[in-house]
mmCIF file of C-alpha atoms and ligand atoms in Angstrom:
data_model
loop_
_atom_site.group_PDB
_atom_site.id
_atom_site.type_symbol
_atom_site.label_atom_id
_atom_site.label_comp_id
_atom_site.label_asym_id
_atom_site.label_seq_id
_atom_site.Cartn_x
_atom_site.Cartn_y
_atom_site.Cartn_z
ATOM 1 C CA UNK R 1 3.974 33.310 32.931
ATOM 2 C CA UNK R 2 1.167 31.059 34.098
ATOM 3 C CA UNK R 3 -1.110 32.841 31.722
ATOM 4 C CA UNK R 4 1.270 32.104 28.756
ATOM 5 C CA UNK R 5 1.522 28.413 29.776
ATOM 6 C CA UNK R 6 -2.332 27.964 30.069
ATOM 7 C CA UNK R 7 -2.851 29.927 26.721
ATOM 8 C CA UNK R 8 -0.323 27.768 24.820
ATOM 9 C CA UNK R 9 -1.908 24.553 26.124
ATOM 10 C CA UNK R 10 -5.343 25.713 25.077
ATOM 11 C CA UNK R 11 -4.043 26.821 21.686
ATOM 12 C CA UNK R 12 -2.351 23.489 21.191
ATOM 13 C CA UNK R 13 -5.597 21.487 21.947
ATOM 14 C CA UNK R 14 -7.663 23.825 19.856
ATOM 15 C CA UNK R 15 -5.191 23.279 16.961
ATOM 16 C CA UNK R 16 -5.438 19.491 17.320
ATOM 17 C CA UNK R 17 -9.190 19.292 17.423
ATOM 18 C CA UNK R 18 -10.366 22.363 15.454
ATOM 19 C CA UNK R 19 -11.202 20.338 12.392
ATOM 20 C CA UNK R 20 -13.861 18.428 14.433
ATOM 21 C CA UNK R 21 -15.828 21.729 14.778
ATOM 22 C CA UNK R 22 -15.989 22.260 11.049
ATOM 23 C CA UNK R 23 -15.534 18.841 9.495
ATOM 24 C CA UNK R 24 -18.312 18.184 6.964
ATOM 25 C CA UNK R 25 -19.632 14.640 7.000
ATOM 26 C CA UNK R 26 -18.661 12.701 3.826
ATOM 27 C CA UNK R 27 -22.277 11.653 3.226
ATOM 28 C CA UNK R 28 -23.056 15.224 2.084
ATOM 29 C CA UNK R 29 -22.028 15.089 -1.594
ATOM 30 C CA UNK R 30 -21.547 18.594 -2.941
ATOM 31 C CA UNK R 31 -23.352 18.841 -6.282
ATOM 32 C CA UNK R 32 -21.284 19.793 -9.292
ATOM 33 C CA UNK R 33 -22.068 23.322 -10.378
ATOM 34 C CA UNK R 34 -21.688 24.599 -13.954
ATOM 35 C CA UNK R 35 -19.515 27.505 -13.000
ATOM 36 C CA UNK R 36 -16.329 27.228 -15.082
ATOM 37 C CA UNK R 37 -13.777 27.476 -12.309
ATOM 38 C CA UNK R 38 -15.760 26.102 -9.292
ATOM 39 C CA UNK R 39 -14.224 22.662 -9.940
ATOM 40 C CA UNK R 40 -10.626 23.766 -10.308
ATOM 41 C CA UNK R 41 -8.812 27.093 -11.095
ATOM 42 C CA UNK R 42 -6.424 26.332 -13.974
ATOM 43 C CA UNK R 43 -2.829 27.077 -12.934
ATOM 44 C CA UNK R 44 -0.657 29.285 -15.195
ATOM 45 C CA UNK R 45 -3.354 29.044 -17.838
ATOM 46 C CA UNK R 46 -1.956 31.677 -20.184
ATOM 47 C CA UNK R 47 1.659 30.458 -19.843
ATOM 48 C CA UNK R 48 0.480 26.906 -20.692
ATOM 49 C CA UNK R 49 -1.315 28.068 -23.789
ATOM 50 C CA UNK R 50 1.682 30.229 -24.853
ATOM 51 C CA UNK R 51 3.878 27.230 -24.258
ATOM 52 C CA UNK R 52 1.766 25.039 -26.582
ATOM 53 C CA UNK R 53 2.185 27.618 -29.345
ATOM 54 C CA UNK R 54 -1.389 27.138 -30.481
ATOM 55 C CA UNK R 55 -2.260 27.408 -34.080
ATOM 56 C CA UNK R 56 -5.826 27.681 -35.475
ATOM 57 C CA UNK R 57 -7.347 24.208 -35.845
ATOM 58 C CA UNK R 58 -4.226 22.583 -34.507
ATOM 59 C CA UNK R 59 -4.944 19.477 -32.450
ATOM 60 C CA UNK R 60 -3.776 19.380 -28.848
ATOM 61 C CA UNK R 61 -4.129 16.706 -26.125
ATOM 62 C CA UNK R 62 -4.971 17.802 -22.627
ATOM 63 C CA UNK R 63 -3.908 14.711 -20.671
ATOM 64 C CA UNK R 64 -5.421 15.967 -17.476
ATOM 65 C CA UNK R 65 -8.792 17.445 -18.400
ATOM 66 C CA UNK R 66 -10.155 17.907 -14.809
ATOM 67 C CA UNK R 67 -12.647 20.751 -14.821
ATOM 68 C CA UNK R 68 -11.723 21.706 -18.386
ATOM 69 C CA UNK R 69 -10.083 25.153 -17.545
ATOM 70 C CA UNK R 70 -6.974 24.616 -19.629
ATOM 71 C CA UNK R 71 -8.953 22.890 -22.372
ATOM 72 C CA UNK R 72 -11.421 25.767 -22.550
ATOM 73 C CA UNK R 73 -8.393 28.217 -22.895
ATOM 74 C CA UNK R 74 -6.957 26.188 -25.763
ATOM 75 C CA UNK R 75 -10.414 26.113 -27.445
ATOM 76 C CA UNK R 76 -10.702 29.902 -26.953
ATOM 77 C CA UNK R 77 -7.347 30.364 -28.837
ATOM 78 C CA UNK R 78 -8.654 28.400 -31.823
ATOM 79 C CA UNK R 79 -7.198 24.995 -31.129
ATOM 80 C CA UNK R 80 -9.076 21.684 -31.051
ATOM 81 C CA UNK R 81 -8.645 19.427 -28.025
ATOM 82 C CA UNK R 82 -8.623 15.763 -27.178
ATOM 83 C CA UNK R 83 -9.198 15.769 -23.414
ATOM 84 C CA UNK R 84 -8.225 12.818 -21.287
ATOM 85 C CA UNK R 85 -9.014 12.034 -17.690
ATOM 86 C CA UNK R 86 -9.308 8.828 -15.652
ATOM 87 C CA UNK R 87 -11.743 10.334 -13.212
ATOM 88 C CA UNK R 88 -15.368 9.677 -14.043
ATOM 89 C CA UNK R 89 -16.555 12.730 -12.119
ATOM 90 C CA UNK R 90 -14.264 15.004 -14.204
ATOM 91 C CA UNK R 91 -15.426 13.356 -17.462
ATOM 92 C CA UNK R 92 -19.137 13.739 -16.549
ATOM 93 C CA UNK R 93 -18.865 17.316 -15.335
ATOM 94 C CA UNK R 94 -16.663 18.642 -18.130
ATOM 95 C CA UNK R 95 -18.640 16.853 -20.908
ATOM 96 C CA UNK R 96 -21.700 18.691 -19.724
ATOM 97 C CA UNK R 97 -19.885 21.999 -19.346
ATOM 98 C CA UNK R 98 -18.185 21.912 -22.784
ATOM 99 C CA UNK R 99 -21.027 20.067 -24.628
ATOM 100 C CA UNK R 100 -21.217 22.708 -27.354
ATOM 101 C CA UNK R 101 -17.647 22.251 -28.375
ATOM 102 C CA UNK R 102 -18.156 18.505 -28.528
ATOM 103 C CA UNK R 103 -21.134 18.944 -30.884
ATOM 104 C CA UNK R 104 -19.051 21.287 -33.060
ATOM 105 C CA UNK R 105 -16.333 18.683 -33.386
ATOM 106 C CA UNK R 106 -13.728 20.802 -31.662
ATOM 107 C CA UNK R 107 -13.443 18.723 -28.504
ATOM 108 C CA UNK R 108 -13.314 14.947 -27.959
ATOM 109 C CA UNK R 109 -13.311 13.576 -24.431
ATOM 110 C CA UNK R 110 -11.777 10.176 -23.520
ATOM 111 C CA UNK R 111 -11.923 8.477 -20.139
ATOM 112 C CA UNK R 112 -8.635 6.716 -19.699
ATOM 113 C CA UNK R 113 -5.285 6.813 -17.896
ATOM 114 C CA UNK R 114 -2.871 8.984 -19.760
ATOM 115 C CA UNK R 115 -0.341 6.142 -19.602
ATOM 116 C CA UNK R 116 -2.363 4.588 -22.469
ATOM 117 C CA UNK R 117 -2.221 7.812 -24.607
ATOM 118 C CA UNK R 118 -0.470 6.106 -27.579
ATOM 119 C CA UNK R 119 -3.187 3.488 -27.998
ATOM 120 C CA UNK R 120 -6.041 5.948 -27.150
ATOM 121 C CA UNK R 121 -4.943 8.325 -29.854
ATOM 122 C CA UNK R 122 -5.023 5.496 -32.417
ATOM 123 C CA UNK R 123 -8.785 5.300 -31.774
ATOM 124 C CA UNK R 124 -9.400 9.121 -31.693
ATOM 125 C CA UNK R 125 -12.217 10.200 -33.998
ATOM 126 C CA UNK R 126 -10.783 13.633 -34.282
ATOM 127 C CA UNK R 127 -7.444 12.338 -35.676
ATOM 128 C CA UNK R 128 -9.023 9.739 -37.887
ATOM 129 C CA UNK R 129 -11.224 12.364 -39.500
ATOM 130 C CA UNK R 130 -8.161 14.353 -40.646
ATOM 131 C CA UNK R 131 -6.118 11.244 -41.283
ATOM 132 C CA UNK R 132 -3.380 12.199 -38.879
ATOM 133 C CA UNK R 133 -1.547 10.120 -36.286
ATOM 134 C CA UNK R 134 0.313 12.949 -34.435
ATOM 135 C CA UNK R 135 -0.905 15.935 -32.601
ATOM 136 C CA UNK R 136 0.459 19.476 -32.397
ATOM 137 C CA UNK R 137 1.033 19.559 -28.676
ATOM 138 C CA UNK R 138 0.424 17.834 -25.380
ATOM 139 C CA UNK R 139 -0.368 19.419 -22.004
ATOM 140 C CA UNK R 140 -0.116 17.617 -18.674
ATOM 141 C CA UNK R 141 -1.210 19.330 -15.455
ATOM 142 C CA UNK R 142 -0.232 16.615 -12.979
ATOM 143 C CA UNK R 143 -1.853 15.661 -9.645
ATOM 144 C CA UNK R 144 -5.316 16.082 -8.417
ATOM 145 C CA UNK R 145 -7.921 18.799 -8.937
ATOM 146 C CA UNK R 146 -9.415 21.078 -6.253
ATOM 147 C CA UNK R 147 -12.610 19.148 -6.640
ATOM 148 C CA UNK R 148 -10.977 15.895 -5.850
ATOM 149 C CA UNK R 149 -9.292 17.411 -2.780
ATOM 150 C CA UNK R 150 -12.445 19.213 -1.622
ATOM 151 C CA UNK R 151 -14.850 16.346 -2.134
ATOM 152 C CA UNK R 152 -14.768 14.420 1.089
ATOM 153 C CA UNK R 153 -16.133 11.259 -0.409
ATOM 154 C CA UNK R 154 -13.067 10.837 -2.582
ATOM 155 C CA UNK R 155 -10.843 10.496 0.567
ATOM 156 C CA UNK R 156 -7.903 12.645 -0.648
ATOM 157 C CA UNK R 157 -7.971 15.299 2.070
ATOM 158 C CA UNK R 158 -6.843 15.248 5.718
ATOM 159 C CA UNK R 159 -9.052 18.283 6.374
ATOM 160 C CA UNK R 160 -12.271 16.489 5.558
ATOM 161 C CA UNK R 161 -13.552 13.234 6.927
ATOM 162 C CA UNK R 162 -14.138 10.586 4.240
ATOM 163 C CA UNK R 163 -13.408 6.986 3.338
ATOM 164 C CA UNK R 164 -9.805 5.972 2.857
ATOM 165 C CA UNK R 165 -10.178 5.740 -0.874
ATOM 166 C CA UNK R 166 -7.927 8.104 -2.961
ATOM 167 C CA UNK R 167 -8.524 6.478 -6.377
ATOM 168 C CA UNK R 168 -8.721 8.930 -9.203
ATOM 169 C CA UNK R 169 -10.352 6.409 -11.541
ATOM 170 C CA UNK R 170 -12.632 5.326 -8.721
ATOM 171 C CA UNK R 171 -15.063 3.237 -10.714
ATOM 172 C CA UNK R 172 -12.805 1.898 -13.449
ATOM 173 C CA UNK R 173 -11.704 -1.130 -11.440
ATOM 174 C CA UNK R 174 -13.594 -2.040 -8.279
ATOM 175 C CA UNK R 175 -10.719 -4.299 -7.182
ATOM 176 C CA UNK R 176 -8.039 -1.642 -7.491
ATOM 177 C CA UNK R 177 -5.715 -0.588 -4.622
ATOM 178 C CA UNK R 178 -7.187 1.961 -2.113
ATOM 179 C CA UNK R 179 -5.665 3.917 0.769
ATOM 180 C CA UNK R 180 -7.691 1.612 3.103
ATOM 181 C CA UNK R 181 -5.716 -1.392 1.959
ATOM 182 C CA UNK R 182 -2.344 0.273 2.425
ATOM 183 C CA UNK R 183 -3.234 1.656 5.907
ATOM 184 C CA UNK R 184 -4.832 -1.492 7.178
ATOM 185 C CA UNK R 185 -2.966 -4.344 5.467
ATOM 186 C CA UNK R 186 0.596 -3.349 4.538
ATOM 187 C CA UNK R 187 3.384 -4.278 6.920
ATOM 188 C CA UNK R 188 5.524 -1.706 8.747
ATOM 189 C CA UNK R 189 8.425 -1.768 6.261
ATOM 190 C CA UNK R 190 6.187 -1.367 3.172
ATOM 191 C CA UNK R 191 4.143 1.402 4.846
ATOM 192 C CA UNK R 192 7.250 3.326 6.031
ATOM 193 C CA UNK R 193 8.894 2.916 2.585
ATOM 194 C CA UNK R 194 5.750 4.362 0.915
ATOM 195 C CA UNK R 195 5.691 7.433 3.218
ATOM 196 C CA UNK R 196 9.466 7.957 2.844
ATOM 197 C CA UNK R 197 9.776 7.304 -0.913
ATOM 198 C CA UNK R 198 6.665 9.194 -2.179
ATOM 199 C CA UNK R 199 6.155 11.737 0.657
ATOM 200 C CA UNK R 200 9.753 12.306 1.550
ATOM 201 C CA UNK R 201 8.612 11.933 5.169
ATOM 202 C CA UNK R 202 11.652 11.652 7.457
ATOM 203 C CA UNK R 203 9.586 10.188 10.411
ATOM 204 C CA UNK R 204 8.073 7.547 8.214
ATOM 205 C CA UNK R 205 8.948 4.580 10.484
ATOM 206 C CA UNK R 206 7.512 6.122 13.541
ATOM 207 C CA UNK R 207 4.304 7.161 11.718
ATOM 208 C CA UNK R 208 4.042 3.648 10.224
ATOM 209 C CA UNK R 209 4.401 1.962 13.662
ATOM 210 C CA UNK R 210 1.749 4.222 15.154
ATOM 211 C CA UNK R 211 -0.672 3.530 12.224
ATOM 212 C CA UNK R 212 -0.246 -0.250 12.665
ATOM 213 C CA UNK R 213 -0.791 -0.004 16.428
ATOM 214 C CA UNK R 214 -4.036 2.008 15.827
ATOM 215 C CA UNK R 215 -5.627 -0.388 13.303
ATOM 216 C CA UNK R 216 -8.330 -0.727 12.076
ATOM 217 C CA UNK R 217 -8.520 2.815 10.550
ATOM 218 C CA UNK R 218 -11.552 3.464 8.412
ATOM 219 C CA UNK R 219 -11.594 7.141 7.597
ATOM 220 C CA UNK R 220 -9.228 10.000 6.601
ATOM 221 C CA UNK R 221 -10.268 11.629 9.890
ATOM 222 C CA UNK R 222 -9.053 8.647 11.935
ATOM 223 C CA UNK R 223 -5.779 8.590 10.044
ATOM 224 C CA UNK R 224 -5.321 12.305 10.500
ATOM 225 C CA UNK R 225 -5.825 11.902 14.277
ATOM 226 C CA UNK R 226 -3.206 9.108 14.518
ATOM 227 C CA UNK R 227 -0.561 11.144 12.588
ATOM 228 C CA UNK R 228 -1.402 14.362 14.489
ATOM 229 C CA UNK R 229 -1.063 12.875 17.987
ATOM 230 C CA UNK R 230 2.545 11.906 17.400
ATOM 231 C CA UNK R 231 3.546 15.031 15.497
ATOM 232 C CA UNK R 232 4.464 18.436 16.944
ATOM 233 C CA UNK R 233 1.789 20.845 16.193
ATOM 234 C CA UNK R 234 4.071 23.150 14.255
ATOM 235 C CA UNK R 235 4.933 20.310 11.871
ATOM 236 C CA UNK R 236 1.408 18.768 11.706
ATOM 237 C CA UNK R 237 0.114 20.279 8.432
ATOM 238 C CA UNK R 238 3.230 19.570 6.455
ATOM 239 C CA UNK R 239 3.493 16.060 7.856
ATOM 240 C CA UNK R 240 -0.122 15.285 7.002
ATOM 241 C CA UNK R 241 0.319 16.718 3.511
ATOM 242 C CA UNK R 242 3.355 14.563 2.948
ATOM 243 C CA UNK R 243 1.757 11.384 4.181
ATOM 244 C CA UNK R 244 -1.423 11.954 2.261
ATOM 245 C CA UNK R 245 0.549 12.770 -0.880
ATOM 246 C CA UNK R 246 2.541 9.518 -0.571
ATOM 247 C CA UNK R 247 -0.644 7.466 -0.197
ATOM 248 C CA UNK R 248 -2.266 9.099 -3.196
ATOM 249 C CA UNK R 249 0.776 8.630 -5.400
ATOM 250 C CA UNK R 250 0.967 4.895 -4.534
ATOM 251 C CA UNK R 251 -2.820 4.262 -4.816
ATOM 252 C CA UNK R 252 -2.782 5.848 -8.326
ATOM 253 C CA UNK R 253 0.585 4.402 -9.414
ATOM 254 C CA UNK R 254 1.340 7.987 -10.401
ATOM 255 C CA UNK R 255 5.062 7.851 -10.869
ATOM 256 C CA UNK R 256 4.996 4.751 -13.111
ATOM 257 C CA UNK R 257 2.140 6.258 -15.109
ATOM 258 C CA UNK R 258 4.218 9.404 -15.592
ATOM 259 C CA UNK R 259 7.450 7.532 -16.497
ATOM 260 C CA UNK R 260 5.552 5.364 -19.101
ATOM 261 C CA UNK R 261 3.945 8.475 -20.639
ATOM 262 C CA UNK R 262 7.197 10.459 -20.767
ATOM 263 C CA UNK R 263 8.923 7.553 -22.402
ATOM 264 C CA UNK R 264 6.403 7.304 -25.230
ATOM 265 C CA UNK R 265 4.887 10.779 -25.644
ATOM 266 C CA UNK R 266 7.286 11.778 -28.435
ATOM 267 C CA UNK R 267 5.718 9.293 -30.790
ATOM 268 C CA UNK R 268 2.421 11.175 -30.529
ATOM 269 C CA UNK R 269 3.673 14.723 -31.281
ATOM 270 C CA UNK R 270 4.629 16.002 -34.749
ATOM 271 C CA UNK R 271 8.146 17.382 -35.248
ATOM 272 C CA UNK R 272 8.095 21.028 -33.972
ATOM 273 C CA UNK R 273 5.153 20.238 -31.579
ATOM 274 C CA UNK R 274 5.310 21.033 -27.903
ATOM 275 C CA UNK R 275 5.093 19.200 -24.545
ATOM 276 C CA UNK R 276 3.992 21.382 -21.708
ATOM 277 C CA UNK R 277 4.022 19.947 -18.187
ATOM 278 C CA UNK R 278 2.953 21.433 -14.859
ATOM 279 C CA UNK R 279 4.079 19.530 -11.815
ATOM 280 C CA UNK R 280 3.693 20.135 -8.093
ATOM 281 C CA UNK R 281 6.444 18.079 -6.377
ATOM 282 C CA UNK R 282 10.079 17.312 -6.957
ATOM 283 C CA UNK R 283 9.528 13.584 -7.710
ATOM 284 C CA UNK R 284 7.647 14.663 -10.825
ATOM 285 C CA UNK R 285 9.662 17.749 -11.701
ATOM 286 C CA UNK R 286 12.994 15.825 -11.588
ATOM 287 C CA UNK R 287 11.677 13.385 -14.263
ATOM 288 C CA UNK R 288 10.385 16.141 -16.529
ATOM 289 C CA UNK R 289 13.620 18.128 -16.205
ATOM 290 C CA UNK R 290 15.617 15.013 -17.056
ATOM 291 C CA UNK R 291 13.474 14.204 -20.126
ATOM 292 C CA UNK R 292 13.749 17.663 -21.573
ATOM 293 C CA UNK R 293 17.471 18.143 -20.886
ATOM 294 C CA UNK R 294 19.608 17.895 -24.053
ATOM 295 C CA UNK R 295 21.487 14.588 -24.076
ATOM 296 C CA UNK R 296 24.462 15.849 -25.994
ATOM 297 C CA UNK R 297 26.094 19.188 -27.022
ATOM 298 C CA UNK R 298 26.945 17.620 -30.423
ATOM 299 C CA UNK R 299 25.143 19.792 -33.028
ATOM 300 C CA UNK R 300 24.492 16.687 -35.129
ATOM 301 C CA UNK R 301 22.601 15.450 -32.132
ATOM 302 C CA UNK R 302 23.946 11.950 -31.953
ATOM 303 C CA UNK R 303 26.227 10.218 -29.518
ATOM 304 C CA UNK R 304 27.522 6.840 -30.218
ATOM 305 C CA UNK R 305 25.463 4.060 -28.527
ATOM 306 C CA UNK R 306 23.576 6.657 -26.358
ATOM 307 C CA UNK R 307 20.433 8.541 -26.804
ATOM 308 C CA UNK R 308 19.389 11.182 -29.320
ATOM 309 C CA UNK R 309 18.176 14.732 -28.602
ATOM 310 C CA UNK R 310 14.504 14.211 -28.987
ATOM 311 C CA UNK R 311 13.518 17.429 -27.187
ATOM 312 C CA UNK R 312 14.808 21.024 -27.090
ATOM 313 C CA UNK R 313 13.757 22.858 -23.937
ATOM 314 C CA UNK R 314 11.895 26.109 -24.777
ATOM 315 C CA UNK R 315 12.810 27.809 -21.461
ATOM 316 C CA UNK R 316 16.082 27.049 -19.686
ATOM 317 C CA UNK R 317 14.488 26.990 -16.220
ATOM 318 C CA UNK R 318 11.060 25.991 -15.049
ATOM 319 C CA UNK R 319 8.526 28.761 -14.962
ATOM 320 C CA UNK R 320 6.609 29.432 -11.789
ATOM 321 C CA UNK R 321 3.333 31.300 -11.119
ATOM 322 C CA UNK R 322 3.360 35.025 -10.470
ATOM 323 C CA UNK R 323 2.904 36.292 -6.903
ATOM 324 C CA UNK R 324 -0.594 37.593 -7.686
ATOM 325 C CA UNK R 325 -1.612 34.180 -9.080
ATOM 326 C CA UNK R 326 -0.426 32.509 -5.856
ATOM 327 C CA UNK R 327 -2.269 35.138 -3.827
ATOM 328 C CA UNK R 328 -5.546 34.351 -5.697
ATOM 329 C CA UNK R 329 -4.965 30.592 -5.818
ATOM 330 C CA UNK R 330 -2.858 29.038 -3.086
ATOM 331 C CA UNK R 331 -2.859 25.679 -4.783
ATOM 332 C CA UNK R 332 -0.712 27.172 -7.559
ATOM 333 C CA UNK R 333 2.108 27.887 -5.083
ATOM 334 C CA UNK R 334 4.231 24.792 -5.816
ATOM 335 C CA UNK R 335 3.695 24.677 -9.560
ATOM 336 C CA UNK R 336 6.537 24.319 -11.952
ATOM 337 C CA UNK R 337 6.027 24.618 -15.688
ATOM 338 C CA UNK R 338 8.380 23.071 -18.192
ATOM 339 C CA UNK R 339 8.062 23.281 -21.940
ATOM 340 C CA UNK R 340 10.001 21.443 -24.654
ATOM 341 C CA UNK R 341 9.733 21.249 -28.487
ATOM 342 C CA UNK R 342 10.199 18.003 -30.298
ATOM 343 C CA UNK R 343 13.101 17.981 -32.744
ATOM 344 C CA UNK R 344 12.715 17.123 -36.345
ATOM 345 C CA UNK R 345 15.556 14.658 -35.999
ATOM 346 C CA UNK R 346 15.547 13.040 -39.393
ATOM 347 C CA UNK R 347 15.017 16.270 -41.235
ATOM 348 C CA UNK R 348 17.835 17.942 -39.360
ATOM 349 C CA UNK R 349 20.046 14.995 -40.259
ATOM 350 C CA UNK R 350 19.204 15.327 -43.959
ATOM 351 C CA UNK R 351 19.736 19.102 -43.910
ATOM 352 C CA UNK R 352 23.086 18.806 -42.216
ATOM 353 C CA UNK R 353 26.157 19.346 -44.403
ATOM 354 C CA UNK R 354 27.631 16.288 -42.693
ATOM 355 C CA UNK R 355 24.693 14.096 -43.466
ATOM 356 C CA UNK R 356 26.720 11.391 -45.143
ATOM 357 C CA UNK R 357 29.236 11.273 -42.315
ATOM 358 C CA UNK R 358 26.628 11.364 -39.679
ATOM 359 C CA UNK R 359 24.839 8.374 -41.244
ATOM 360 C CA UNK R 360 28.107 6.560 -41.396
ATOM 361 C CA UNK R 361 28.883 7.542 -37.856
ATOM 362 C CA UNK R 362 25.523 6.315 -36.625
ATOM 363 C CA UNK R 363 25.628 2.923 -38.267
ATOM 364 C CA UNK R 364 22.588 0.904 -39.341
ATOM 365 C CA UNK R 365 21.770 -0.187 -35.818
ATOM 366 C CA UNK R 366 21.488 3.338 -34.504
ATOM 367 C CA UNK R 367 19.554 4.514 -37.592
ATOM 368 C CA UNK R 368 17.078 1.650 -37.133
ATOM 369 C CA UNK R 369 16.733 2.593 -33.438
ATOM 370 C CA UNK R 370 16.142 6.213 -34.339
ATOM 371 C CA UNK R 371 13.617 5.394 -37.073
ATOM 372 C CA UNK R 372 11.765 3.085 -34.605
ATOM 373 C CA UNK R 373 11.671 5.956 -32.114
ATOM 374 C CA UNK R 374 10.254 8.250 -34.723
ATOM 375 C CA UNK R 375 7.752 5.609 -35.885
ATOM 376 C CA UNK R 376 8.558 6.199 -39.498
HETATM 377 C C1 LIG N 1 -4.578 19.172 -11.592
HETATM 378 S S1 LIG N 1 -5.932 18.379 -12.261
HETATM 379 C C2 LIG N 1 -6.120 19.139 -13.859
HETATM 380 C C3 LIG N 1 -7.009 20.342 -13.819
HETATM 381 C C4 LIG N 1 -7.274 20.955 -15.185
HETATM 382 N N1 LIG N 1 -6.056 21.354 -15.851
HETATM 383 C C5 LIG N 1 -8.225 22.066 -15.157
HETATM 384 O O1 LIG N 1 -7.943 23.161 -15.589
HETATM 385 O O2 LIG N 1 -9.361 21.923 -14.597
HETATM 386 C C6 LIG N 1 -5.441 16.792 -12.731
HETATM 387 C C7 LIG N 1 -6.470 15.962 -13.365
HETATM 388 O O3 LIG N 1 -5.773 14.892 -14.003
HETATM 389 C C8 LIG N 1 -6.379 13.673 -13.765
HETATM 390 N N2 LIG N 1 -5.258 12.645 -13.841
HETATM 391 C C9 LIG N 1 -4.183 12.584 -12.961
HETATM 392 N N3 LIG N 1 -3.432 11.570 -13.262
HETATM 393 C C10 LIG N 1 -4.006 11.020 -14.434
HETATM 394 C C11 LIG N 1 -3.649 9.889 -15.257
HETATM 395 N N4 LIG N 1 -2.600 9.129 -15.002
HETATM 396 N N5 LIG N 1 -4.495 9.625 -16.238
HETATM 397 C C12 LIG N 1 -5.545 10.366 -16.542
HETATM 398 N N6 LIG N 1 -6.009 11.349 -15.750
HETATM 399 C C13 LIG N 1 -5.148 11.756 -14.733
HETATM 400 C C14 LIG N 1 -7.013 13.846 -12.430
HETATM 401 O O4 LIG N 1 -8.094 12.893 -12.360
HETATM 402 C C15 LIG N 1 -7.432 15.304 -12.456
HETATM 403 O O5 LIG N 1 -8.743 15.448 -12.862
#
């Protein structure tokens, strides 16, 4: 019995402090290698490409370029890509890696937040050259890349000691919000709300109080220690993951960026084109599911004074990675893939035998609203 008690105490302390034995210092900046997947292994790569329904020389936007894994797969299937990322490290690394495709005019890379996609595409050289303003499909692989998690200097990981930063677009605005500001300056209510709302952390108030009592906190390691010491060891990893996720979402304004993009993305895709979205937590997946859900059963696709069916879901349920993919890449384990096709609303309306009736039913106001939506 005594042996069991002593062993469990030792195990508990080892669990708490084991990271100190292996924690790399954040001054050691790992150099970017040219190996295609060392930066990030693309999740459900083939399913995403199938979902986009790629046609030769079709133009696709990869809103989350990262290490270029999905982009490379689209290029390999004959598509052209406009790749977007807000992270200067991703832009630099992937520009170097896929230089040949850029020189061939098959790939254009833009450093921006995808919430500005509508404006960014207006300035796209690739679209201007073919005199088009809509693309054939859009891919979003939300969240952060393995590189961002593994690179201690970015401050995303509780397993590595680094500055409390967490900005994806780290150099884009030196005054922008960082995790340091939230941890050291926000009051208890704001801090607890952040952990609860964006990390779904039930002990958010207790954790917020402990953080405030431990200020100042300068590094991810210090924050990890504070959360760990008031959390049962069995719950430690999950609690840390939830708290770090919440901070990251708030620092990067991820939910607002996603909402803005989902609200406007249909204006960038041609009728029949696809939207393919990979998400990793329920806050995101809920929104995507809602967007793609048919708004009405009416075959004519209109309901008075409500919304139109812009999207048709391609699969009824979200797709998830295979067991073997999760075995090879644990970061794929929470992925959900949803695919929808944009409806040719005005064409469907004209083809419908009830066209005249429908137009009358819709009224001038609704038609104007619809036309504005379709940017005709
Ligand atoms: C999961 S990774 C994508 C990995 C990529 N599919 C690959 O195969 O390497 C997400 C990437 O999207 C970027 N990102 C996340 N939110 C963004 C936003 N709002 N605007 C632009 N880029 C964003 C991140 O910087 C990160 O590089």
